[in-house]
Structures are given as structure tokens and as C-alpha cells.
């Protein structure tokens, strides 16, 4: 039986050293699942609300846990509906999306444990496990993830020609290492940002040169196509008062930003551009998608926040052609699945994603395989990132 008998919640550390919520779910027949909430730094304005971990735990213990005990862990919709009902708001601001997502993921894992099935199969069904996402690997970054580095938040290796997920994962690690070599040759010192990407004190223009060089070197070595992409996190660059995108001392109007990004797509043959425009500007997203959407992915992260209503608005006007899926942006696995399905029905590519603050939790690796996502964005190096990447390698090797 998969009835939930107990849920324990605790504060644990995330990769930035902040407190986050971990949930353990136990079922009648001894099924066990554990989930931990990640946490963003460049969060979208419309995301579900994360409360301080201790507060979120206290509220969830009082309002959610009593409703959940006795439910079937395997009935994910009921579990997630009960979380929503216990919260009673649209954005999980009563119990916190951090407790909600931790419990939602833990319940799914407990159900998989009872079934004796890998999580991706419990979530995605018997026919999943053959296709794997292309990992987008953050190799250079700045923005909200590292001070005194690039304005663009993430430069992402995209090993689109890799014959296997394992070769893709290792190629991204090789690009990360090659970036260090190229920076060293240029005499540029570099620490690492929150996601383990290099955070050098160089201009965005120089970062393009460095990443292109590193990608080319590794592509030559491995013999398959590697491209690269960006997360511009442009809502963080956009200044409402100036109505412009601010790059240090320079600003760009919205038209100039569209022109700039379209130019970058062509100059660098970018495979992927996330959040190239402000999270409120569907119109400019649509214009850019119209211009370059036939040759690259224009992805909405802060734009869509894994929310079906915001995604539908984008679909209606042709804004973007792909969506970033972050379960903690919306609060439950059911909501994340709904966003994936709406995207798929409308020809939008899905990219399952980590947050800049992460834990060892590997749910998103399973979610990517379960939903047949085209891409996963989960870093390149660092234990909390390799936890997901190595889990993908294990899934491919039938070793989970
Ligand atoms: C992973 C990201 O960063 P954060 O978790 O800080 O939102 C992102 O913006 O895509
Ligand atoms: Mg983003």
C-alpha cells in the first residue's frame, strides 16, 4: 500500500550554504522518498513564493502534513492538490513553495520505491528511459550568480551532436576545463560563480571569444558538434525607470536588445537563448522569436515561470519557442507536468532546469527522462550539479 503514514521536514544546507527544506515521506508498506527544495537568485517576478526554511516548515507541518497523511503517495495529483488546498493561495505564499516542492518530490519518490521502479518510470511510464536530454552546461557566468563577472548570466555549452548522454556530460566538463585553459592563456584569473561556472572579470564580448574557442577545441577532440547558448536573464538587466537594458555603462533600448540578440544568434550560431528580454515583454519576445526562432531556441524562464497561464499567453502571441521547467517556480510536480504537456502540445521545446542554489536531489534528472524533454540545464561541475548529471548517466546505464 502506498498510503502516506508520515512526513518529516527539516532544514538542510543548500549549495550556497543557505537553509532549505528537505522532506521525507514514508508509506504504510515501508516506501521511502526524500526531496529537497532548490533556490533561485535571479528569480522571476511571477514565481511561487519561497519562505524562510524554518517558517515554511512550521507552516507546512501545521497546515499540509495533516491533510497529506493517509493519501496515496502514488496518486501525485491528489498529493499536489492537497498541498494547494492546504496553502490556499495562488503562489504558495502561505506554506512556501519550498516545503511544497520538497514534499511533492518526496511523495513521488516514495511511490516509486513502493513500486520498485525508477522515479522516471513511475512518473513517465514504461516506455521512458530510451531518450535523453541534451545537457546545457554552464561554463562562464556572471549576473546575479557572480559579482564582477559578465553581464550575461550564463554561457552554456550545448553538445548537440553527442552520440550519448554520457558523452555529452563529459564534453561539457571538457569545455569547462578548456575555458580555464583559454582564460589562463589570456592571463585572466577566474573564480567560480554559484553554479560552478567560471566567473572571470571580462567583458561579455571577450567571454564570447573565450567560450567559442573552448567549444571549438573540445569539438575537435571529441569529433561531434558542440554549440553554445546563453541565459541572458534579461529581467535582471532591464531597468524600468530607464526603459532600457543596462550593461554597466552602456544601455540598449528594447529594439537594440532585439537587434543585439539576433546578431549574436547569427554570429555565434547560438543553439539556445534563454530570457533575452524582460519578463513582462511578450511582444519583444515574439518579435525576436519571429526573427530567429527557426534556427535557435528562444526559451522563457522568468517569462513563463513554469506557469501554464503565462505559457498560454506566450503561445497566443508567439513569444519564445521553448520553456524552462523549474518545479520550485510553481510548487508541485503536477504543475510542472502540466506546463511540459502544454508546451509539447504547442510545439514548444522543454528544458528541465536546476536552480543556482541546489542540493544533492536528483529529481530533475528523472523528470527530464520521464517527460522526454529535449534539454536539461543543470550545470557542469560541482557536487550538487554532478549529482543530476551522474544520475542521467546511471539511468542510461539502467543502474538506478
Ligand atoms: C538557474 C537560473 O538561476 P536562478 O536559479 O538563480 O534563477 C536561471 O536563471 O535559469
Ligand atoms: Mg534563467
mmCIF file of C-alpha atoms and ligand atoms in Angstrom:
data_model
loop_
_atom_site.group_PDB
_atom_site.id
_atom_site.type_symbol
_atom_site.label_atom_id
_atom_site.label_comp_id
_atom_site.label_asym_id
_atom_site.label_seq_id
_atom_site.Cartn_x
_atom_site.Cartn_y
_atom_site.Cartn_z
ATOM 1 C CA UNK A 1 0.000 0.000 0.000
ATOM 2 C CA UNK A 2 1.255 3.455 -0.803
ATOM 3 C CA UNK A 3 -0.710 5.397 1.792
ATOM 4 C CA UNK A 4 1.437 8.116 3.337
ATOM 5 C CA UNK A 5 1.957 7.422 7.023
ATOM 6 C CA UNK A 6 4.374 10.175 7.911
ATOM 7 C CA UNK A 7 6.107 13.255 6.560
ATOM 8 C CA UNK A 8 9.157 14.746 8.266
ATOM 9 C CA UNK A 9 10.556 18.127 7.347
ATOM 10 C CA UNK A 10 13.935 19.553 8.260
ATOM 11 C CA UNK A 11 16.307 22.399 7.451
ATOM 12 C CA UNK A 12 19.355 21.325 5.447
ATOM 13 C CA UNK A 13 22.079 23.273 3.662
ATOM 14 C CA UNK A 14 21.921 24.194 0.000
ATOM 15 C CA UNK A 15 24.979 24.736 -2.203
ATOM 16 C CA UNK A 16 25.194 28.428 -1.242
ATOM 17 C CA UNK A 17 25.172 27.500 2.438
ATOM 18 C CA UNK A 18 21.620 28.735 2.922
ATOM 19 C CA UNK A 19 18.937 26.789 4.746
ATOM 20 C CA UNK A 20 16.485 24.905 2.570
ATOM 21 C CA UNK A 21 13.683 22.390 3.168
ATOM 22 C CA UNK A 22 14.137 18.627 2.990
ATOM 23 C CA UNK A 23 11.114 16.325 3.179
ATOM 24 C CA UNK A 24 10.954 12.602 3.971
ATOM 25 C CA UNK A 25 7.799 10.707 3.053
ATOM 26 C CA UNK A 26 7.092 7.236 4.459
ATOM 27 C CA UNK A 27 4.304 4.918 3.347
ATOM 28 C CA UNK A 28 2.422 2.115 5.069
ATOM 29 C CA UNK A 29 4.400 -0.610 3.321
ATOM 30 C CA UNK A 30 7.747 0.986 4.080
ATOM 31 C CA UNK A 31 8.174 3.050 0.911
ATOM 32 C CA UNK A 32 10.552 5.946 1.443
ATOM 33 C CA UNK A 33 11.154 9.125 -0.541
ATOM 34 C CA UNK A 34 13.270 12.191 0.149
ATOM 35 C CA UNK A 35 13.131 15.528 -1.683
ATOM 36 C CA UNK A 36 14.894 18.839 -1.128
ATOM 37 C CA UNK A 37 13.966 22.260 -2.461
ATOM 38 C CA UNK A 38 16.415 24.266 -4.572
ATOM 39 C CA UNK A 39 16.506 28.062 -4.509
ATOM 40 C CA UNK A 40 16.972 30.745 -7.165
ATOM 41 C CA UNK A 41 18.969 34.005 -7.026
ATOM 42 C CA UNK A 42 17.756 35.570 -10.280
ATOM 43 C CA UNK A 43 14.156 34.734 -9.503
ATOM 44 C CA UNK A 44 11.277 35.766 -11.747
ATOM 45 C CA UNK A 45 8.732 38.284 -10.545
ATOM 46 C CA UNK A 46 5.901 35.760 -11.008
ATOM 47 C CA UNK A 47 7.420 32.729 -9.308
ATOM 48 C CA UNK A 48 5.776 30.863 -6.450
ATOM 49 C CA UNK A 49 6.990 32.201 -3.123
ATOM 50 C CA UNK A 50 9.813 30.658 -1.136
ATOM 51 C CA UNK A 51 9.553 31.354 2.605
ATOM 52 C CA UNK A 52 12.479 31.223 5.053
ATOM 53 C CA UNK A 53 13.035 27.477 5.537
ATOM 54 C CA UNK A 54 12.117 27.379 9.233
ATOM 55 C CA UNK A 55 8.924 29.356 8.679
ATOM 56 C CA UNK A 56 7.932 27.261 5.678
ATOM 57 C CA UNK A 57 8.466 24.046 7.666
ATOM 58 C CA UNK A 58 6.386 25.285 10.612
ATOM 59 C CA UNK A 59 3.519 26.304 8.312
ATOM 60 C CA UNK A 60 3.656 23.075 6.305
ATOM 61 C CA UNK A 61 3.668 20.971 9.489
ATOM 62 C CA UNK A 62 0.603 22.773 10.720
ATOM 63 C CA UNK A 63 -1.428 23.024 7.510
ATOM 64 C CA UNK A 64 -0.186 20.485 4.956
ATOM 65 C CA UNK A 65 1.100 17.408 6.779
ATOM 66 C CA UNK A 66 -2.239 16.512 8.469
ATOM 67 C CA UNK A 67 -4.012 16.672 5.085
ATOM 68 C CA UNK A 68 -1.429 14.531 3.353
ATOM 69 C CA UNK A 69 -1.153 11.673 5.819
ATOM 70 C CA UNK A 70 -3.457 8.905 4.621
ATOM 71 C CA UNK A 71 -3.311 9.885 0.924
ATOM 72 C CA UNK A 72 -1.836 7.525 -1.666
ATOM 73 C CA UNK A 73 1.718 8.645 -2.397
ATOM 74 C CA UNK A 74 1.345 7.253 -5.911
ATOM 75 C CA UNK A 75 -1.614 9.500 -6.639
ATOM 76 C CA UNK A 76 0.545 12.518 -7.383
ATOM 77 C CA UNK A 77 -2.378 14.733 -8.393
ATOM 78 C CA UNK A 78 -4.115 14.163 -5.046
ATOM 79 C CA UNK A 79 -0.936 14.851 -3.123
ATOM 80 C CA UNK A 80 -0.305 18.044 -5.074
ATOM 81 C CA UNK A 81 -3.958 19.137 -4.867
ATOM 82 C CA UNK A 82 -3.811 18.644 -1.106
ATOM 83 C CA UNK A 83 -0.695 20.813 -0.959
ATOM 84 C CA UNK A 84 -2.527 23.534 -2.916
ATOM 85 C CA UNK A 85 -5.619 23.228 -0.709
ATOM 86 C CA UNK A 86 -3.515 23.384 2.456
ATOM 87 C CA UNK A 87 -1.857 26.533 1.178
ATOM 88 C CA UNK A 88 -4.960 28.241 -0.155
ATOM 89 C CA UNK A 89 -3.125 30.906 -2.213
ATOM 90 C CA UNK A 90 -2.158 31.054 -5.889
ATOM 91 C CA UNK A 91 1.539 31.300 -5.232
ATOM 92 C CA UNK A 92 2.190 29.069 -2.210
ATOM 93 C CA UNK A 93 2.853 32.135 -0.087
ATOM 94 C CA UNK A 94 1.101 30.551 2.929
ATOM 95 C CA UNK A 95 3.234 27.414 3.376
ATOM 96 C CA UNK A 96 6.082 28.247 0.976
ATOM 97 C CA UNK A 97 6.827 26.675 -2.403
ATOM 98 C CA UNK A 98 9.998 25.282 -0.826
ATOM 99 C CA UNK A 99 8.092 22.916 1.504
ATOM 100 C CA UNK A 100 5.528 22.204 -1.218
ATOM 101 C CA UNK A 101 8.056 21.130 -3.829
ATOM 102 C CA UNK A 102 10.122 19.117 -1.351
ATOM 103 C CA UNK A 103 7.022 17.166 -0.258
ATOM 104 C CA UNK A 104 5.758 16.756 -3.826
ATOM 105 C CA UNK A 105 9.071 15.254 -4.952
ATOM 106 C CA UNK A 106 9.435 13.099 -1.830
ATOM 107 C CA UNK A 107 5.940 11.634 -2.319
ATOM 108 C CA UNK A 108 6.762 10.709 -5.932
ATOM 109 C CA UNK A 109 9.959 9.001 -4.807
ATOM 110 C CA UNK A 110 8.163 7.106 -2.035
ATOM 111 C CA UNK A 111 5.632 5.847 -4.591
ATOM 112 C CA UNK A 112 8.423 4.771 -6.954
ATOM 113 C CA UNK A 113 10.101 2.995 -4.055
ATOM 114 C CA UNK A 114 6.937 1.019 -3.286
ATOM 115 C CA UNK A 115 6.645 0.052 -6.952
ATOM 116 C CA UNK A 116 10.309 -0.898 -7.093
ATOM 117 C CA UNK A 117 10.557 1.288 -10.208
ATOM 118 C CA UNK A 118 12.978 4.074 -11.015
ATOM 119 C CA UNK A 119 11.429 7.503 -10.466
ATOM 120 C CA UNK A 120 11.491 8.374 -14.182
ATOM 121 C CA UNK A 121 9.410 5.293 -14.932
ATOM 122 C CA UNK A 122 6.882 5.927 -12.176
ATOM 123 C CA UNK A 123 6.493 9.495 -13.496
ATOM 124 C CA UNK A 124 6.764 8.826 -17.224
ATOM 125 C CA UNK A 125 5.649 5.238 -17.757
ATOM 126 C CA UNK A 126 7.095 2.007 -19.069
ATOM 127 C CA UNK A 127 8.292 3.396 -22.395
ATOM 128 C CA UNK A 128 10.558 6.079 -20.967
ATOM 129 C CA UNK A 129 14.278 5.640 -20.482
ATOM 130 C CA UNK A 130 15.311 5.423 -24.131
ATOM 131 C CA UNK A 131 15.642 9.128 -24.951
ATOM 132 C CA UNK A 132 17.858 11.504 -23.061
ATOM 133 C CA UNK A 133 18.005 15.281 -22.849
ATOM 134 C CA UNK A 134 20.940 17.252 -24.165
ATOM 135 C CA UNK A 135 22.642 18.788 -21.122
ATOM 136 C CA UNK A 136 23.227 22.539 -21.323
ATOM 137 C CA UNK A 137 26.385 23.143 -19.280
ATOM 138 C CA UNK A 138 27.102 26.481 -17.662
ATOM 139 C CA UNK A 139 30.799 27.199 -18.297
ATOM 140 C CA UNK A 140 31.068 31.003 -17.884
ATOM 141 C CA UNK A 141 28.731 33.145 -15.860
ATOM 142 C CA UNK A 142 28.065 36.360 -14.041
ATOM 143 C CA UNK A 143 24.964 38.447 -13.474
ATOM 144 C CA UNK A 144 23.265 37.585 -10.193
ATOM 145 C CA UNK A 145 25.392 34.444 -9.840
ATOM 146 C CA UNK A 146 28.789 36.142 -9.567
ATOM 147 C CA UNK A 147 29.842 39.721 -8.946
ATOM 148 C CA UNK A 148 32.447 41.500 -11.138
ATOM 149 C CA UNK A 149 31.991 38.998 -13.959
ATOM 150 C CA UNK A 150 29.995 39.041 -17.223
ATOM 151 C CA UNK A 151 26.689 40.893 -17.517
ATOM 152 C CA UNK A 152 25.191 37.896 -19.301
ATOM 153 C CA UNK A 153 24.302 35.415 -16.591
ATOM 154 C CA UNK A 154 25.236 32.130 -18.292
ATOM 155 C CA UNK A 155 27.249 30.898 -21.277
ATOM 156 C CA UNK A 156 26.123 27.308 -21.823
ATOM 157 C CA UNK A 157 27.878 24.546 -23.752
ATOM 158 C CA UNK A 158 25.383 22.590 -25.885
ATOM 159 C CA UNK A 159 26.806 19.263 -27.138
ATOM 160 C CA UNK A 160 24.069 18.812 -29.739
ATOM 161 C CA UNK A 161 25.924 16.142 -31.718
ATOM 162 C CA UNK A 162 26.864 13.872 -28.802
ATOM 163 C CA UNK A 163 26.058 10.234 -29.533
ATOM 164 C CA UNK A 164 25.087 9.540 -25.905
ATOM 165 C CA UNK A 165 24.164 11.437 -22.778
ATOM 166 C CA UNK A 166 27.351 10.241 -21.121
ATOM 167 C CA UNK A 167 29.499 11.658 -23.931
ATOM 168 C CA UNK A 168 27.518 14.898 -23.722
ATOM 169 C CA UNK A 169 28.080 15.203 -19.978
ATOM 170 C CA UNK A 170 31.824 14.596 -20.357
ATOM 171 C CA UNK A 171 32.029 17.019 -23.289
ATOM 172 C CA UNK A 172 30.551 19.792 -21.132
ATOM 173 C CA UNK A 173 33.073 19.075 -18.395
ATOM 174 C CA UNK A 174 35.816 19.222 -21.037
ATOM 175 C CA UNK A 175 34.547 22.615 -22.255
ATOM 176 C CA UNK A 176 34.565 23.836 -18.643
ATOM 177 C CA UNK A 177 38.216 22.737 -18.371
ATOM 178 C CA UNK A 178 39.066 24.245 -21.784
ATOM 179 C CA UNK A 179 37.594 27.599 -20.700
ATOM 180 C CA UNK A 180 40.032 27.541 -17.758
ATOM 181 C CA UNK A 181 42.905 26.924 -20.209
ATOM 182 C CA UNK A 182 41.844 29.729 -22.559
ATOM 183 C CA UNK A 183 41.463 32.154 -19.639
ATOM 184 C CA UNK A 184 44.861 31.112 -18.321
ATOM 185 C CA UNK A 185 46.468 31.714 -21.734
ATOM 186 C CA UNK A 186 44.949 35.205 -21.691
ATOM 187 C CA UNK A 187 46.222 35.835 -18.157
ATOM 188 C CA UNK A 188 42.702 36.181 -16.776
ATOM 189 C CA UNK A 189 42.181 34.922 -13.216
ATOM 190 C CA UNK A 190 38.785 33.359 -12.580
ATOM 191 C CA UNK A 191 36.902 32.189 -9.550
ATOM 192 C CA UNK A 192 33.675 30.243 -9.864
ATOM 193 C CA UNK A 193 30.114 31.519 -9.570
ATOM 194 C CA UNK A 194 27.181 29.954 -7.734
ATOM 195 C CA UNK A 195 26.676 27.204 -10.301
ATOM 196 C CA UNK A 196 30.343 26.292 -10.676
ATOM 197 C CA UNK A 197 30.823 28.179 -13.957
ATOM 198 C CA UNK A 198 33.943 30.321 -14.349
ATOM 199 C CA UNK A 199 33.240 33.920 -13.369
ATOM 200 C CA UNK A 200 36.053 35.903 -14.994
ATOM 201 C CA UNK A 201 36.303 39.703 -14.799
ATOM 202 C CA UNK A 202 35.989 40.130 -18.574
ATOM 203 C CA UNK A 203 33.546 41.831 -20.918
ATOM 204 C CA UNK A 204 30.687 39.919 -22.487
ATOM 205 C CA UNK A 205 32.411 40.355 -25.871
ATOM 206 C CA UNK A 206 35.578 38.657 -24.585
ATOM 207 C CA UNK A 207 33.516 35.885 -22.967
ATOM 208 C CA UNK A 208 32.046 35.059 -26.391
ATOM 209 C CA UNK A 209 35.582 34.692 -27.783
ATOM 210 C CA UNK A 210 36.690 32.523 -24.853
ATOM 211 C CA UNK A 211 33.696 30.199 -24.949
ATOM 212 C CA UNK A 212 33.805 29.874 -28.741
ATOM 213 C CA UNK A 213 37.491 28.941 -28.571
ATOM 214 C CA UNK A 214 36.911 26.398 -25.774
ATOM 215 C CA UNK A 215 33.943 24.827 -27.556
ATOM 216 C CA UNK A 216 35.898 24.548 -30.826
ATOM 217 C CA UNK A 217 38.859 22.877 -29.113
ATOM 218 C CA UNK A 218 36.670 20.269 -27.425
ATOM 219 C CA UNK A 219 34.548 19.668 -30.541
ATOM 220 C CA UNK A 220 37.775 18.934 -32.459
ATOM 221 C CA UNK A 221 38.865 16.499 -29.751
ATOM 222 C CA UNK A 222 35.609 14.597 -29.371
ATOM 223 C CA UNK A 223 34.602 14.684 -33.033
ATOM 224 C CA UNK A 224 30.973 15.730 -32.639
ATOM 225 C CA UNK A 225 29.150 19.032 -32.874
ATOM 226 C CA UNK A 226 29.143 21.278 -29.820
ATOM 227 C CA UNK A 227 27.414 24.626 -29.992
ATOM 228 C CA UNK A 228 26.729 27.050 -27.204
ATOM 229 C CA UNK A 229 23.908 29.138 -25.841
ATOM 230 C CA UNK A 230 23.086 31.812 -23.285
ATOM 231 C CA UNK A 231 20.879 32.612 -20.363
ATOM 232 C CA UNK A 232 20.774 36.391 -20.561
ATOM 233 C CA UNK A 233 18.454 36.682 -17.522
ATOM 234 C CA UNK A 234 17.461 39.991 -19.110
ATOM 235 C CA UNK A 235 14.871 40.856 -16.467
ATOM 236 C CA UNK A 236 17.889 41.487 -14.229
ATOM 237 C CA UNK A 237 19.440 43.781 -16.863
ATOM 238 C CA UNK A 238 16.245 45.662 -17.632
ATOM 239 C CA UNK A 239 15.730 48.949 -15.793
ATOM 240 C CA UNK A 240 12.093 50.023 -15.642
ATOM 241 C CA UNK A 241 12.891 53.667 -14.989
ATOM 242 C CA UNK A 242 15.272 53.920 -17.920
ATOM 243 C CA UNK A 243 13.158 51.559 -20.061
ATOM 244 C CA UNK A 244 16.438 50.059 -21.198
ATOM 245 C CA UNK A 245 18.778 47.107 -20.722
ATOM 246 C CA UNK A 246 21.773 48.159 -18.673
ATOM 247 C CA UNK A 247 25.201 46.640 -19.375
ATOM 248 C CA UNK A 248 27.463 48.533 -16.971
ATOM 249 C CA UNK A 249 27.927 51.989 -18.512
ATOM 250 C CA UNK A 250 26.051 51.090 -21.692
ATOM 251 C CA UNK A 251 22.331 50.822 -22.236
ATOM 252 C CA UNK A 252 20.236 49.296 -25.007
ATOM 253 C CA UNK A 253 16.643 50.128 -25.885
ATOM 254 C CA UNK A 254 14.302 47.180 -26.422
ATOM 255 C CA UNK A 255 14.742 47.441 -30.209
ATOM 256 C CA UNK A 256 18.507 47.497 -29.765
ATOM 257 C CA UNK A 257 18.325 44.483 -27.463
ATOM 258 C CA UNK A 258 16.355 42.508 -30.055
ATOM 259 C CA UNK A 259 18.865 43.540 -32.726
ATOM 260 C CA UNK A 260 21.805 42.651 -30.456
ATOM 261 C CA UNK A 261 20.489 39.174 -29.633
ATOM 262 C CA UNK A 262 19.507 38.409 -33.233
ATOM 263 C CA UNK A 263 23.047 39.406 -34.239
ATOM 264 C CA UNK A 264 24.574 37.122 -31.581
ATOM 265 C CA UNK A 265 22.461 34.181 -32.743
ATOM 266 C CA UNK A 266 23.835 34.540 -36.259
ATOM 267 C CA UNK A 267 27.410 35.453 -35.384
ATOM 268 C CA UNK A 268 27.893 32.552 -32.950
ATOM 269 C CA UNK A 269 25.342 30.112 -34.333
ATOM 270 C CA UNK A 270 23.793 30.018 -30.866
ATOM 271 C CA UNK A 271 21.755 26.894 -30.157
ATOM 272 C CA UNK A 272 19.829 28.446 -27.297
ATOM 273 C CA UNK A 273 18.966 31.836 -25.810
ATOM 274 C CA UNK A 274 17.083 31.995 -22.518
ATOM 275 C CA UNK A 275 15.365 35.141 -21.270
ATOM 276 C CA UNK A 276 16.812 37.520 -23.878
ATOM 277 C CA UNK A 277 14.197 40.115 -22.929
ATOM 278 C CA UNK A 278 12.356 41.368 -19.877
ATOM 279 C CA UNK A 279 9.840 39.044 -18.197
ATOM 280 C CA UNK A 280 6.941 41.434 -18.956
ATOM 281 C CA UNK A 281 7.716 41.958 -22.627
ATOM 282 C CA UNK A 282 5.833 39.231 -24.530
ATOM 283 C CA UNK A 283 5.792 41.455 -27.578
ATOM 284 C CA UNK A 284 9.561 41.777 -27.907
ATOM 285 C CA UNK A 285 9.930 38.049 -27.188
ATOM 286 C CA UNK A 286 7.525 37.412 -30.087
ATOM 287 C CA UNK A 287 9.453 39.738 -32.391
ATOM 288 C CA UNK A 288 12.771 38.059 -31.632
ATOM 289 C CA UNK A 289 11.226 34.576 -31.974
ATOM 290 C CA UNK A 290 9.833 35.559 -35.336
ATOM 291 C CA UNK A 291 13.286 36.682 -36.455
ATOM 292 C CA UNK A 292 15.485 33.828 -35.248
ATOM 293 C CA UNK A 293 13.162 31.126 -33.877
ATOM 294 C CA UNK A 294 13.694 28.985 -36.987
ATOM 295 C CA UNK A 295 17.373 28.496 -36.112
ATOM 296 C CA UNK A 296 17.643 28.675 -32.346
ATOM 297 C CA UNK A 297 15.673 28.037 -29.188
ATOM 298 C CA UNK A 298 14.290 31.156 -27.549
ATOM 299 C CA UNK A 299 13.459 29.997 -24.047
ATOM 300 C CA UNK A 300 11.223 31.599 -21.423
ATOM 301 C CA UNK A 301 12.350 31.186 -17.822
ATOM 302 C CA UNK A 302 11.388 34.316 -15.846
ATOM 303 C CA UNK A 303 8.885 34.930 -18.666
ATOM 304 C CA UNK A 304 6.871 31.741 -18.062
ATOM 305 C CA UNK A 305 7.925 30.647 -14.538
ATOM 306 C CA UNK A 306 6.664 27.091 -15.282
ATOM 307 C CA UNK A 307 3.137 28.515 -15.152
ATOM 308 C CA UNK A 308 0.545 27.286 -17.678
ATOM 309 C CA UNK A 309 -1.315 30.611 -17.752
ATOM 310 C CA UNK A 310 1.812 32.573 -18.562
ATOM 311 C CA UNK A 311 2.875 29.924 -21.082
ATOM 312 C CA UNK A 312 -0.544 30.099 -22.773
ATOM 313 C CA UNK A 313 -0.159 33.879 -23.071
ATOM 314 C CA UNK A 314 3.177 33.308 -24.785
ATOM 315 C CA UNK A 315 1.758 30.652 -27.106
ATOM 316 C CA UNK A 316 -1.063 33.027 -28.084
ATOM 317 C CA UNK A 317 1.352 35.699 -29.278
ATOM 318 C CA UNK A 318 4.249 33.515 -30.450
ATOM 319 C CA UNK A 319 6.615 34.552 -27.651
ATOM 320 C CA UNK A 320 9.553 32.112 -27.410
ATOM 321 C CA UNK A 321 9.607 28.552 -28.714
ATOM 322 C CA UNK A 322 10.706 26.764 -25.571
ATOM 323 C CA UNK A 323 10.109 26.829 -21.833
ATOM 324 C CA UNK A 324 12.369 26.315 -18.852
ATOM 325 C CA UNK A 325 10.796 23.980 -16.303
ATOM 326 C CA UNK A 326 11.754 24.550 -12.665
ATOM 327 C CA UNK A 327 9.414 22.662 -10.301
ATOM 328 C CA UNK A 328 10.052 25.043 -7.402
ATOM 329 C CA UNK A 329 8.966 28.015 -9.544
ATOM 330 C CA UNK A 330 5.431 26.659 -9.473
ATOM 331 C CA UNK A 331 5.459 24.449 -6.362
ATOM 332 C CA UNK A 332 4.488 20.901 -7.381
ATOM 333 C CA UNK A 333 5.416 18.154 -9.830
ATOM 334 C CA UNK A 334 1.829 18.090 -11.165
ATOM 335 C CA UNK A 335 2.037 21.771 -12.094
ATOM 336 C CA UNK A 336 5.418 21.217 -13.721
ATOM 337 C CA UNK A 337 3.973 18.303 -15.746
ATOM 338 C CA UNK A 338 1.049 20.448 -16.855
ATOM 339 C CA UNK A 339 3.482 23.061 -18.171
ATOM 340 C CA UNK A 340 5.503 20.399 -20.027
ATOM 341 C CA UNK A 341 2.363 18.977 -21.616
ATOM 342 C CA UNK A 342 1.003 22.338 -22.693
ATOM 343 C CA UNK A 343 4.401 23.137 -24.193
ATOM 344 C CA UNK A 344 4.592 19.831 -26.053
ATOM 345 C CA UNK A 345 1.062 20.184 -27.457
ATOM 346 C CA UNK A 346 2.073 23.539 -28.906
ATOM 347 C CA UNK A 347 5.450 22.580 -30.308
ATOM 348 C CA UNK A 348 7.452 24.321 -27.578
ATOM 349 C CA UNK A 349 10.668 22.541 -26.581
ATOM 350 C CA UNK A 350 11.132 21.823 -22.862
ATOM 351 C CA UNK A 351 14.285 22.395 -20.843
ATOM 352 C CA UNK A 352 14.224 20.945 -17.318
ATOM 353 C CA UNK A 353 16.333 23.078 -15.013
ATOM 354 C CA UNK A 354 18.193 23.289 -11.724
ATOM 355 C CA UNK A 355 18.381 26.494 -9.652
ATOM 356 C CA UNK A 356 21.527 28.393 -8.761
ATOM 357 C CA UNK A 357 21.117 27.213 -5.155
ATOM 358 C CA UNK A 358 20.919 23.410 -5.283
ATOM 359 C CA UNK A 359 21.114 20.241 -3.206
ATOM 360 C CA UNK A 360 22.082 16.643 -3.970
ATOM 361 C CA UNK A 361 18.478 15.939 -5.010
ATOM 362 C CA UNK A 362 18.337 14.238 -8.426
ATOM 363 C CA UNK A 363 14.616 14.562 -9.197
ATOM 364 C CA UNK A 364 15.118 16.816 -12.216
ATOM 365 C CA UNK A 365 17.247 14.177 -13.981
ATOM 366 C CA UNK A 366 14.313 11.749 -13.683
ATOM 367 C CA UNK A 367 11.821 14.439 -14.627
ATOM 368 C CA UNK A 368 13.730 15.156 -17.842
ATOM 369 C CA UNK A 369 13.713 11.488 -18.854
ATOM 370 C CA UNK A 370 10.100 10.987 -17.716
ATOM 371 C CA UNK A 371 8.851 13.892 -19.828
ATOM 372 C CA UNK A 372 11.070 13.200 -22.843
ATOM 373 C CA UNK A 373 12.481 16.714 -22.520
ATOM 374 C CA UNK A 374 14.837 17.808 -25.270
ATOM 375 C CA UNK A 375 17.240 19.501 -22.853
ATOM 376 C CA UNK A 376 18.294 19.683 -19.236
ATOM 377 C CA UNK A 377 20.148 22.616 -17.706
ATOM 378 C CA UNK A 378 21.932 21.505 -14.580
ATOM 379 C CA UNK A 379 25.461 22.908 -14.570
ATOM 380 C CA UNK A 380 28.688 21.178 -15.441
ATOM 381 C CA UNK A 381 30.805 20.596 -12.334
ATOM 382 C CA UNK A 382 30.319 20.718 -8.557
ATOM 383 C CA UNK A 383 28.684 18.011 -6.445
ATOM 384 C CA UNK A 384 25.151 19.392 -6.484
ATOM 385 C CA UNK A 385 25.354 19.645 -10.325
ATOM 386 C CA UNK A 386 27.117 16.335 -10.975
ATOM 387 C CA UNK A 387 24.509 14.636 -8.750
ATOM 388 C CA UNK A 388 21.995 15.197 -11.566
ATOM 389 C CA UNK A 389 24.415 14.597 -14.429
ATOM 390 C CA UNK A 390 25.672 11.340 -12.934
ATOM 391 C CA UNK A 391 22.083 10.240 -12.319
ATOM 392 C CA UNK A 392 21.398 10.711 -16.048
ATOM 393 C CA UNK A 393 24.431 8.558 -16.819
ATOM 394 C CA UNK A 394 23.112 5.907 -14.399
ATOM 395 C CA UNK A 395 19.624 5.994 -15.927
ATOM 396 C CA UNK A 396 21.163 5.479 -19.360
ATOM 397 C CA UNK A 397 23.134 2.568 -17.933
ATOM 398 C CA UNK A 398 20.000 1.029 -16.322
ATOM 399 C CA UNK A 399 21.717 1.438 -12.986
ATOM 400 C CA UNK A 400 19.043 3.178 -10.915
HETATM 401 C C1 LIG B 1 19.124 28.709 -12.956
HETATM 402 C C2 LIG B 1 18.880 30.016 -13.014
HETATM 403 O O1 LIG B 1 19.190 30.849 -11.994
HETATM 404 P P1 LIG B 1 18.338 31.036 -10.673
HETATM 405 O O2 LIG B 1 18.145 29.693 -10.075
HETATM 406 O O3 LIG B 1 19.194 31.947 -9.839
HETATM 407 O O4 LIG B 1 17.041 31.656 -11.083
HETATM 408 C C3 LIG B 1 18.280 30.632 -14.205
HETATM 409 O O5 LIG B 1 18.065 31.856 -14.226
HETATM 410 O O6 LIG B 1 17.961 29.937 -15.164
HETATM 411 MG MG1 LIG B 2 17.238 31.631 -16.378
#
